[in-house]
Amino acid sequence: MSVTLYEAPLVIPVTGPVICDGAVAVRDGRVLHVGTRDWVRQKLAEDVDDRSQVELRRWGGLVTPGLVNAHTHLQYTGMASVGSRTYASFRDWELAFNKIYDSPEPKPWRQWAHDGARQMVEAGTTAAADIVSDVEAADALASQGMHGIAYWEVMDWNNEDWRRKGPEDLLDQIHAIRAMGVTELGISPHAPYSLGSGPLLDLPDIARQLGMRLHIHLGETPAEAGKLPSRLTNQTSWAWNRTEWQSFNDLKRAGAGASAIQFLDQLAVLGPDVHIAHGVHASREDRRILRQRGVSVALCPRSNRITCTEADAPIARYLEEGNPLSVGTDSLSSSPSLDVLDDVAFLYDLAISQGYEELDLSHRLIRMMTLGGAEAMGLNCGPKRIGQINVGASADLAFFDVPVDVTSPQALEDTLERFVRHGSGTCRATVIEGRLAYDRIWS
């Protein structure tokens, strides 16, 4: 089999130390070797008898694993007019979104979704958690040969309607999506405020019986925040009678102080097969619950500003306390671009403003947009693992036109900081499973 050898002044494997004057050898869609240029060339000389089978591609910037967008809705790519405006409240944004989504004009969901996937590939993203609301948009990731999971969104079900026909409808929709050839499929219970307790209890069971993962909008809106108890005697008393609560909204109307995260935890929704989007309104106790259940949080800071969630996600606290984190752009209906590096730059400044003082911030953010996103979807281990550059992993690579200076440890740190703060729009090539999916370098 032929080998492609990529060489660059800086390679960031994520699962190992950064490599100055590095190289990555790729064969049959997987990483064959990664290390310093001289070492990889030596290994290839031992492995490959015919040097004509090695294609050399040199790059002058830095190389990372393919980026992972841990929360998006690609079918809304054509609704960028909504995401380009400012709003007075989350409800105002919701009304602007619904005006287009619910209008009678046909929407080219599939075309919009494919266009969004292409935009991500051109930004260095090779995998995503894509929430799908209309079946025809379900093959967006597959259209570009990307990795990731299409999560079928379930919302606006009360308990009675769900019992009558909800599970049957869900299975029909899953069958229709699988008939499109989509194999990596999950379920997205939309949010605790848009579903009764019945579907919130059933959906995790259905997903787990089918071997699917779950992805939920959680802690995004101000109404999901916890508060001190009023009519109920203490923060936990509501949980003893949880079977009586028809929904989270019902619980809130009763004056309970529980947050949406605490409510879903009592319903046994959370677990290591779940990752949530936003996590803006998450108290210390909420963050502890998420850590204890193994739930990753996909942070989408630009979307939070546009949709007026009335707060920013507590990234500094998440980092300090050790919560698993990833990065998402959300959709163009609530964000200016599908480039995760735009959100990473925002998160850098946000963490500093919230008092984060450790010197590892650039490293943590790079991990979040690569291996962190893979972990959120359970794609960080096994033969198809992504978000990392190591032997046997899927050869997903992104090449960025960022000035590299590795003449000293401080110069290297400055290069990494420059990448996370100013790397948006600098991707020049993207490799997915060894295939050159986007190329402005060697073509």
Coordinates of C-alpha atoms in Angstrom, one line a residue:
M1 CA 0.0 0.0 0.0
S2 CA 1.2 3.5 -0.8
V3 CA 2.1 5.9 2.1
T4 CA 1.6 9.7 2.3
L5 CA 4.1 11.5 4.4
Y6 CA 3.1 14.9 5.8
E7 CA 5.9 17.1 7.3
A8 CA 5.5 20.3 9.2
P9 CA 7.4 22.5 11.6
L10 CA 4.8 21.7 14.3
V11 CA 2.5 18.7 14.8
I12 CA 0.0 18.6 17.7
P13 CA -1.0 15.0 18.3
V14 CA -3.1 15.9 21.4
T15 CA -2.5 12.5 23.0
G16 CA 1.2 13.2 23.2
P17 CA 3.6 16.2 23.5
V18 CA 3.7 18.6 20.6
I19 CA 6.3 17.7 18.0
C20 CA 8.7 20.3 16.5
D21 CA 9.9 19.5 13.0
G22 CA 7.3 16.7 12.9
A23 CA 5.8 14.2 10.5
V24 CA 2.8 12.0 10.1
A25 CA 2.8 9.0 7.8
V26 CA -0.6 7.8 6.6
R27 CA -1.4 4.5 5.0
D28 CA -4.8 2.9 4.2
G29 CA -6.7 5.7 6.0
R30 CA -4.9 5.4 9.3
V31 CA -1.9 6.9 11.0
L32 CA 1.1 4.6 10.4
H33 CA 3.8 6.7 12.2
V34 CA 3.9 10.1 14.0
G35 CA 7.1 11.7 15.4
T36 CA 10.0 13.9 14.4
R37 CA 10.7 14.1 10.7
D38 CA 13.9 12.2 10.9
W39 CA 12.5 9.4 13.0
V40 CA 9.4 8.9 10.8
R41 CA 11.6 8.9 7.7
Q42 CA 13.8 6.2 9.3
K43 CA 10.8 4.1 10.2
L44 CA 9.5 4.4 6.6
A45 CA 12.9 3.3 5.3
E46 CA 12.5 0.1 7.3
D47 CA 8.8 -0.4 6.4
V48 CA 8.7 0.5 2.7
D49 CA 11.0 -1.2 0.2
D50 CA 10.0 0.9 -2.8
R51 CA 10.5 4.6 -2.0
S52 CA 8.3 5.5 -5.0
Q53 CA 5.4 4.3 -2.8
V54 CA 5.9 7.3 -0.5
E55 CA 4.3 10.6 -1.5
L56 CA 5.8 13.5 0.4
R57 CA 3.7 16.6 1.3
R58 CA 5.5 19.4 3.1
W59 CA 3.6 22.2 4.9
G60 CA 5.0 25.3 6.6
G61 CA 2.4 25.8 9.3
L62 CA 1.0 23.5 12.0
V63 CA -0.9 20.3 11.9
T64 CA -3.6 19.1 14.3
P65 CA -6.1 16.3 14.4
G66 CA -9.2 17.0 12.4
L67 CA -11.3 19.4 14.6
V68 CA -14.5 18.1 16.2
N69 CA -17.7 20.3 16.3
A70 CA -19.5 18.9 19.3
H71 CA -22.8 20.7 18.7
T72 CA -24.4 22.0 15.5
H73 CA -27.6 21.9 13.4
L74 CA -26.4 21.8 9.8
Q75 CA -29.8 21.9 8.3
Y76 CA -30.2 25.5 9.5
T77 CA -27.2 26.7 7.4
G78 CA -29.7 28.5 5.2
M79 CA -31.1 30.5 8.1
A80 CA -28.1 32.7 8.6
S81 CA -30.3 35.7 8.6
V82 CA -31.5 34.8 12.0
G83 CA -28.0 34.3 13.4
S84 CA -26.8 37.6 12.1
R85 CA -29.2 39.7 14.2
T86 CA -29.3 40.7 17.9
Y87 CA -32.2 40.0 20.2
A88 CA -33.5 41.3 23.5
S89 CA -34.3 37.9 24.9
F90 CA -34.1 34.2 24.2
R91 CA -37.8 34.3 23.4
D92 CA -37.3 37.0 20.8
W93 CA -34.6 34.8 19.1
E94 CA -36.9 31.8 19.3
L95 CA -39.8 33.8 17.6
A96 CA -37.4 34.9 14.8
F97 CA -36.3 31.3 14.3
N98 CA -39.8 29.9 14.3
K99 CA -41.0 32.5 11.8
I100 CA -38.7 31.0 9.1
Y101 CA -38.8 27.3 10.3
D102 CA -42.6 27.2 10.4
S103 CA -43.3 29.3 7.3
P104 CA -45.1 27.4 4.5
E105 CA -42.4 27.8 1.9
P106 CA -40.5 24.6 1.3
K107 CA -37.0 24.5 2.8
P108 CA -34.1 22.8 1.0
W109 CA -33.0 21.2 4.3
R110 CA -30.8 18.6 2.6
Q111 CA -29.0 21.2 0.4
W112 CA -28.5 23.5 3.4
A113 CA -27.2 20.6 5.5
H114 CA -24.7 19.5 2.9
D115 CA -23.5 23.1 2.4
G116 CA -23.0 23.4 6.2
A117 CA -21.0 20.2 6.3
R118 CA -18.8 21.5 3.4
Q119 CA -18.2 24.8 5.3
M120 CA -17.0 22.8 8.3
V121 CA -14.6 20.7 6.3
E122 CA -13.1 23.8 4.8
A123 CA -12.5 25.1 8.4
G124 CA -10.6 21.9 9.4
T125 CA -13.5 20.1 11.0
T126 CA -13.7 16.3 10.2
A127 CA -16.4 15.2 12.7
A128 CA -19.5 16.7 14.3
A129 CA -22.5 16.1 16.5
D130 CA -25.2 17.2 14.1
I131 CA -28.8 17.5 15.4
V132 CA -31.4 16.7 12.8
S133 CA -35.0 17.8 12.8
D134 CA -36.0 16.9 9.3
V135 CA -35.2 13.4 7.9
E136 CA -33.9 14.6 4.5
A137 CA -31.1 16.5 6.2
A138 CA -29.8 13.4 8.1
D139 CA -26.9 12.5 5.7
A140 CA -25.1 15.8 6.0
L141 CA -22.0 14.3 7.6
A142 CA -21.9 11.4 5.1
S143 CA -22.1 13.8 2.2
Q144 CA -18.5 15.0 3.0
G145 CA -17.2 11.6 4.3
M146 CA -17.1 13.1 7.8
H147 CA -17.1 11.3 11.1
G148 CA -19.5 11.9 13.9
I149 CA -23.2 11.2 14.8
A150 CA -26.5 12.5 13.4
Y151 CA -28.8 12.9 16.4
W152 CA -32.5 12.7 15.6
E153 CA -34.2 15.5 17.6
V154 CA -37.4 14.8 19.6
M155 CA -39.4 17.7 21.0
D156 CA -42.8 19.1 21.7
W157 CA -44.3 15.9 23.2
N158 CA -46.5 15.9 26.2
N159 CA -47.0 12.8 28.2
E160 CA -50.4 11.8 26.9
D161 CA -49.5 12.2 23.2
W162 CA -46.2 10.4 23.7
R163 CA -47.8 7.4 25.3
R164 CA -50.3 7.2 22.4
K165 CA -47.9 7.3 19.5
G166 CA -44.5 8.8 20.4
P167 CA -42.3 5.7 20.5
E168 CA -43.9 4.3 17.3
D169 CA -43.3 7.6 15.5
L170 CA -39.7 7.7 16.7
L171 CA -38.9 4.2 15.5
D172 CA -40.4 5.0 12.1
Q173 CA -38.2 8.1 11.8
I174 CA -35.1 6.1 12.8
H175 CA -35.9 3.5 10.2
A176 CA -36.3 6.2 7.5
I177 CA -32.9 7.7 8.4
R178 CA -31.2 4.4 8.3
A179 CA -32.7 3.7 4.9
M180 CA -30.7 6.8 3.7
G181 CA -27.5 4.9 4.6
V182 CA -26.9 6.8 7.8
T183 CA -25.3 4.4 10.2
E184 CA -24.0 6.6 13.0
L185 CA -27.2 7.7 14.6
G186 CA -28.2 9.0 18.0
I187 CA -31.2 10.5 19.7
S188 CA -31.5 14.1 20.9
P189 CA -34.3 14.8 23.5
H190 CA -34.5 18.5 22.7
A191 CA -34.6 20.0 26.2
P192 CA -36.3 19.6 29.5
Y193 CA -38.7 22.5 28.9
S194 CA -40.0 21.1 25.5
L195 CA -40.8 17.5 26.7
G196 CA -42.9 15.9 29.4
S197 CA -41.4 13.6 31.9
G198 CA -42.8 10.6 30.1
P199 CA -40.6 11.0 26.9
L200 CA -37.7 12.1 29.0
L201 CA -37.9 8.8 30.9
D202 CA -38.4 6.7 27.8
L203 CA -36.0 8.2 25.3
P204 CA -32.8 7.3 27.1
D205 CA -34.1 3.7 27.5
I206 CA -34.9 3.5 23.8
A207 CA -31.5 4.9 22.8
R208 CA -29.6 2.6 25.1
Q209 CA -31.6 -0.4 23.9
L210 CA -30.6 0.5 20.4
G211 CA -27.0 1.2 21.2
M212 CA -27.3 4.9 20.5
R213 CA -25.9 7.9 22.2
L214 CA -27.8 10.9 23.5
H215 CA -27.3 14.7 23.1
I216 CA -29.4 17.3 24.9
H217 CA -29.7 21.0 25.1
L218 CA -29.4 21.6 28.8
G219 CA -28.8 24.6 31.0
E220 CA -29.1 27.0 28.1
T221 CA -32.0 29.2 29.1
P222 CA -32.5 31.3 32.2
A223 CA -35.6 29.2 33.2
E224 CA -33.4 26.1 33.6
A225 CA -31.3 27.7 36.4
G226 CA -31.8 26.4 39.9
K227 CA -32.9 28.7 42.7
L228 CA -33.4 28.6 46.4
P229 CA -36.6 26.7 47.3
S230 CA -39.7 28.7 48.1
R231 CA -42.9 26.6 48.6
L232 CA -40.9 23.4 49.0
T233 CA -39.0 22.9 52.2
N234 CA -35.6 22.1 50.8
Q235 CA -33.7 21.6 47.6
T236 CA -34.1 17.9 47.4
S237 CA -37.7 17.3 48.7
W238 CA -39.1 17.5 45.3
A239 CA -37.2 14.5 44.2
W240 CA -39.0 12.2 46.7
N241 CA -42.2 12.8 44.7
R242 CA -40.7 13.0 41.3
T243 CA -43.2 10.6 39.7
E244 CA -45.9 13.2 40.3
W245 CA -44.2 15.8 38.2
Q246 CA -45.5 15.8 34.7
S247 CA -42.7 18.0 33.4
F248 CA -39.9 20.3 34.3
N249 CA -42.2 23.2 33.7
D250 CA -44.7 21.7 36.1
L251 CA -41.9 21.4 38.7
K252 CA -40.9 25.1 38.2
R253 CA -44.5 26.3 38.5
A254 CA -44.7 24.5 41.8
G255 CA -41.9 26.7 43.1
A256 CA -39.2 24.0 43.4
G257 CA -35.6 25.1 43.4
A258 CA -34.3 22.3 41.2
S259 CA -32.3 23.1 38.1
A260 CA -33.0 21.4 34.8
I261 CA -29.7 19.4 35.3
Q262 CA -30.9 18.2 38.7
F263 CA -34.3 17.3 37.2
L264 CA -32.8 15.2 34.4
D265 CA -30.5 13.5 36.8
Q266 CA -33.4 12.4 38.9
L267 CA -34.9 10.8 35.8
A268 CA -31.7 8.9 35.2
V269 CA -31.2 10.6 31.8
L270 CA -27.6 11.5 32.4
G271 CA -24.7 9.2 31.9
P272 CA -21.4 8.7 30.0
D273 CA -23.3 8.0 26.8
V274 CA -24.7 11.6 27.0
H275 CA -23.3 14.9 26.2
I276 CA -25.1 18.2 26.6
A277 CA -25.0 21.5 24.7
H278 CA -24.5 24.9 26.3
G279 CA -24.4 24.2 30.1
V280 CA -24.6 28.0 30.7
H281 CA -26.8 27.9 33.8
A282 CA -24.9 25.3 35.8
S283 CA -24.3 25.8 39.5
R284 CA -21.5 24.2 41.5
E285 CA -23.9 21.3 42.3
D286 CA -24.9 21.0 38.7
R287 CA -21.3 20.8 37.6
R288 CA -20.6 18.1 40.2
I289 CA -23.6 16.1 38.9
L290 CA -22.3 16.3 35.3
R291 CA -18.8 15.2 36.4
Q292 CA -20.1 12.3 38.5
R293 CA -22.3 11.1 35.6
G294 CA -19.4 11.4 33.0
V295 CA -21.3 14.0 30.9
S296 CA -19.3 16.2 28.6
V297 CA -20.4 19.8 28.0
A298 CA -20.3 21.3 24.5
L299 CA -19.7 25.0 25.0
C300 CA -21.2 27.3 22.3
P301 CA -20.3 30.8 23.6
R302 CA -21.1 32.9 20.5
S303 CA -24.5 31.3 20.2
N304 CA -25.2 32.1 23.8
R305 CA -24.6 35.7 23.2
I306 CA -26.8 35.9 20.1
T307 CA -29.7 34.0 21.7
C308 CA -29.5 36.0 24.9
T309 CA -29.1 33.2 27.5
E310 CA -28.5 36.0 30.1
A311 CA -25.1 34.6 31.1
D312 CA -21.9 33.0 29.7
A313 CA -21.0 29.4 30.4
P314 CA -18.8 29.2 33.5
I315 CA -15.8 27.9 31.5
A316 CA -13.2 28.9 34.2
R317 CA -15.1 26.9 36.8
Y318 CA -15.6 23.9 34.5
L319 CA -11.8 23.9 33.8
E320 CA -10.8 24.3 37.4
E321 CA -13.2 21.6 38.6
G322 CA -12.3 19.1 35.8
N323 CA -15.5 18.8 33.8
P324 CA -15.1 17.1 30.4
L325 CA -15.5 19.8 27.8
S326 CA -15.9 20.2 24.1
V327 CA -16.7 23.0 21.7
G328 CA -19.7 23.5 19.3
T329 CA -20.6 26.3 17.0
D330 CA -24.4 25.6 17.1
S331 CA -26.0 26.5 13.8
L332 CA -25.8 29.6 11.5
S333 CA -29.3 30.4 12.9
S334 CA -27.6 31.4 16.1
S335 CA -23.9 31.9 15.3
P336 CA -21.9 33.8 12.7
S337 CA -19.9 30.8 11.4
L338 CA -19.3 27.1 11.6
D339 CA -15.6 27.4 12.4
V340 CA -15.0 26.1 15.9
L341 CA -11.9 28.2 16.2
D342 CA -14.1 31.3 16.3
D343 CA -15.7 29.8 19.5
V344 CA -12.3 28.7 20.8
A345 CA -11.0 32.3 20.5
F346 CA -14.1 33.5 22.4
L347 CA -13.6 30.9 25.1
Y348 CA -10.0 31.9 25.6
D349 CA -11.0 35.5 26.4
L350 CA -14.0 34.3 28.4
A351 CA -11.9 32.0 30.6
I352 CA -9.4 34.9 31.3
S353 CA -12.3 37.3 32.2
Q354 CA -13.7 34.7 34.6
G355 CA -10.4 34.5 36.5
Y356 CA -8.8 31.4 35.0
E357 CA -5.1 31.8 35.8
E358 CA -3.4 28.5 34.9
L359 CA -0.8 28.5 32.1
D360 CA -2.4 25.6 30.2
L361 CA -5.4 27.4 28.7
S362 CA -4.2 27.1 25.0
H363 CA -3.5 23.4 25.5
R364 CA -6.9 22.8 27.2
L365 CA -8.7 24.6 24.4
I366 CA -6.9 22.6 21.7
R367 CA -7.9 19.4 23.5
M368 CA -11.5 20.5 23.8
M369 CA -11.9 21.1 20.0
T370 CA -10.3 17.7 19.1
L371 CA -10.1 14.9 21.6
G372 CA -12.7 16.5 23.9
G373 CA -15.3 16.4 21.0
A374 CA -14.4 12.8 20.2
E375 CA -14.9 11.8 23.9
A376 CA -18.3 13.6 23.9
M377 CA -19.5 11.2 21.2
G378 CA -17.6 8.1 22.4
L379 CA -15.3 8.2 19.4
N380 CA -12.0 8.6 21.3
C381 CA -11.2 4.9 21.6
G382 CA -11.1 1.9 19.3
P383 CA -10.0 1.4 15.7
K384 CA -12.1 4.3 14.4
R385 CA -10.9 6.8 17.0
I386 CA -10.6 10.4 16.1
G387 CA -9.5 13.7 17.7
Q388 CA -5.9 12.5 18.0
I389 CA -2.8 11.7 15.9
N390 CA -1.4 8.4 17.1
V391 CA -0.6 5.1 15.4
G392 CA -3.7 3.3 14.2
A393 CA -6.1 6.2 14.7
S394 CA -8.2 7.5 11.8
A395 CA -6.0 9.7 9.6
D396 CA -8.0 12.9 10.2
L397 CA -5.7 15.9 9.9
A398 CA -6.1 19.7 9.6
F399 CA -3.4 22.1 8.3
F400 CA -3.4 25.7 9.5
D401 CA -1.5 28.7 8.0
V402 CA -0.3 30.0 11.4
P403 CA 3.2 31.3 11.9
V404 CA 5.2 28.8 13.8
D405 CA 8.1 29.7 16.1
V406 CA 9.6 26.8 18.1
T407 CA 13.0 28.4 18.9
S408 CA 12.3 28.4 22.6
P409 CA 9.7 27.0 25.0
Q410 CA 8.1 30.4 25.3
A411 CA 8.0 30.9 21.5
L412 CA 6.2 27.5 21.3
E413 CA 3.7 28.6 23.9
D414 CA 3.2 31.9 22.0
T415 CA 2.6 29.9 18.8
L416 CA -0.1 27.8 20.5
E417 CA -1.8 30.9 21.9
R418 CA -1.7 32.5 18.5
F419 CA -3.4 29.5 17.0
V420 CA -6.3 29.4 19.5
R421 CA -6.8 33.1 19.4
H422 CA -6.3 33.8 15.7
G423 CA -6.5 30.5 13.9
S424 CA -10.0 31.0 12.6
G425 CA -10.1 31.1 8.8
T426 CA -6.5 29.8 8.4
C427 CA -7.2 26.1 7.5
R428 CA -5.6 25.3 4.1
A429 CA -6.2 21.6 3.9
T430 CA -8.2 18.9 5.5
V431 CA -7.6 15.1 5.4
I432 CA -10.4 12.7 6.4
E433 CA -9.5 9.0 6.8
G434 CA -6.4 9.6 4.6
R435 CA -8.4 11.3 1.9
L436 CA -7.6 14.9 1.0
A437 CA -11.1 16.4 1.4
Y438 CA -10.1 20.0 1.1
D439 CA -6.9 21.3 -0.4
R440 CA -5.5 24.8 -1.0
I441 CA -1.8 23.7 -0.6
W442 CA -0.9 20.8 -2.9
S443 CA -3.5 21.0 -5.7

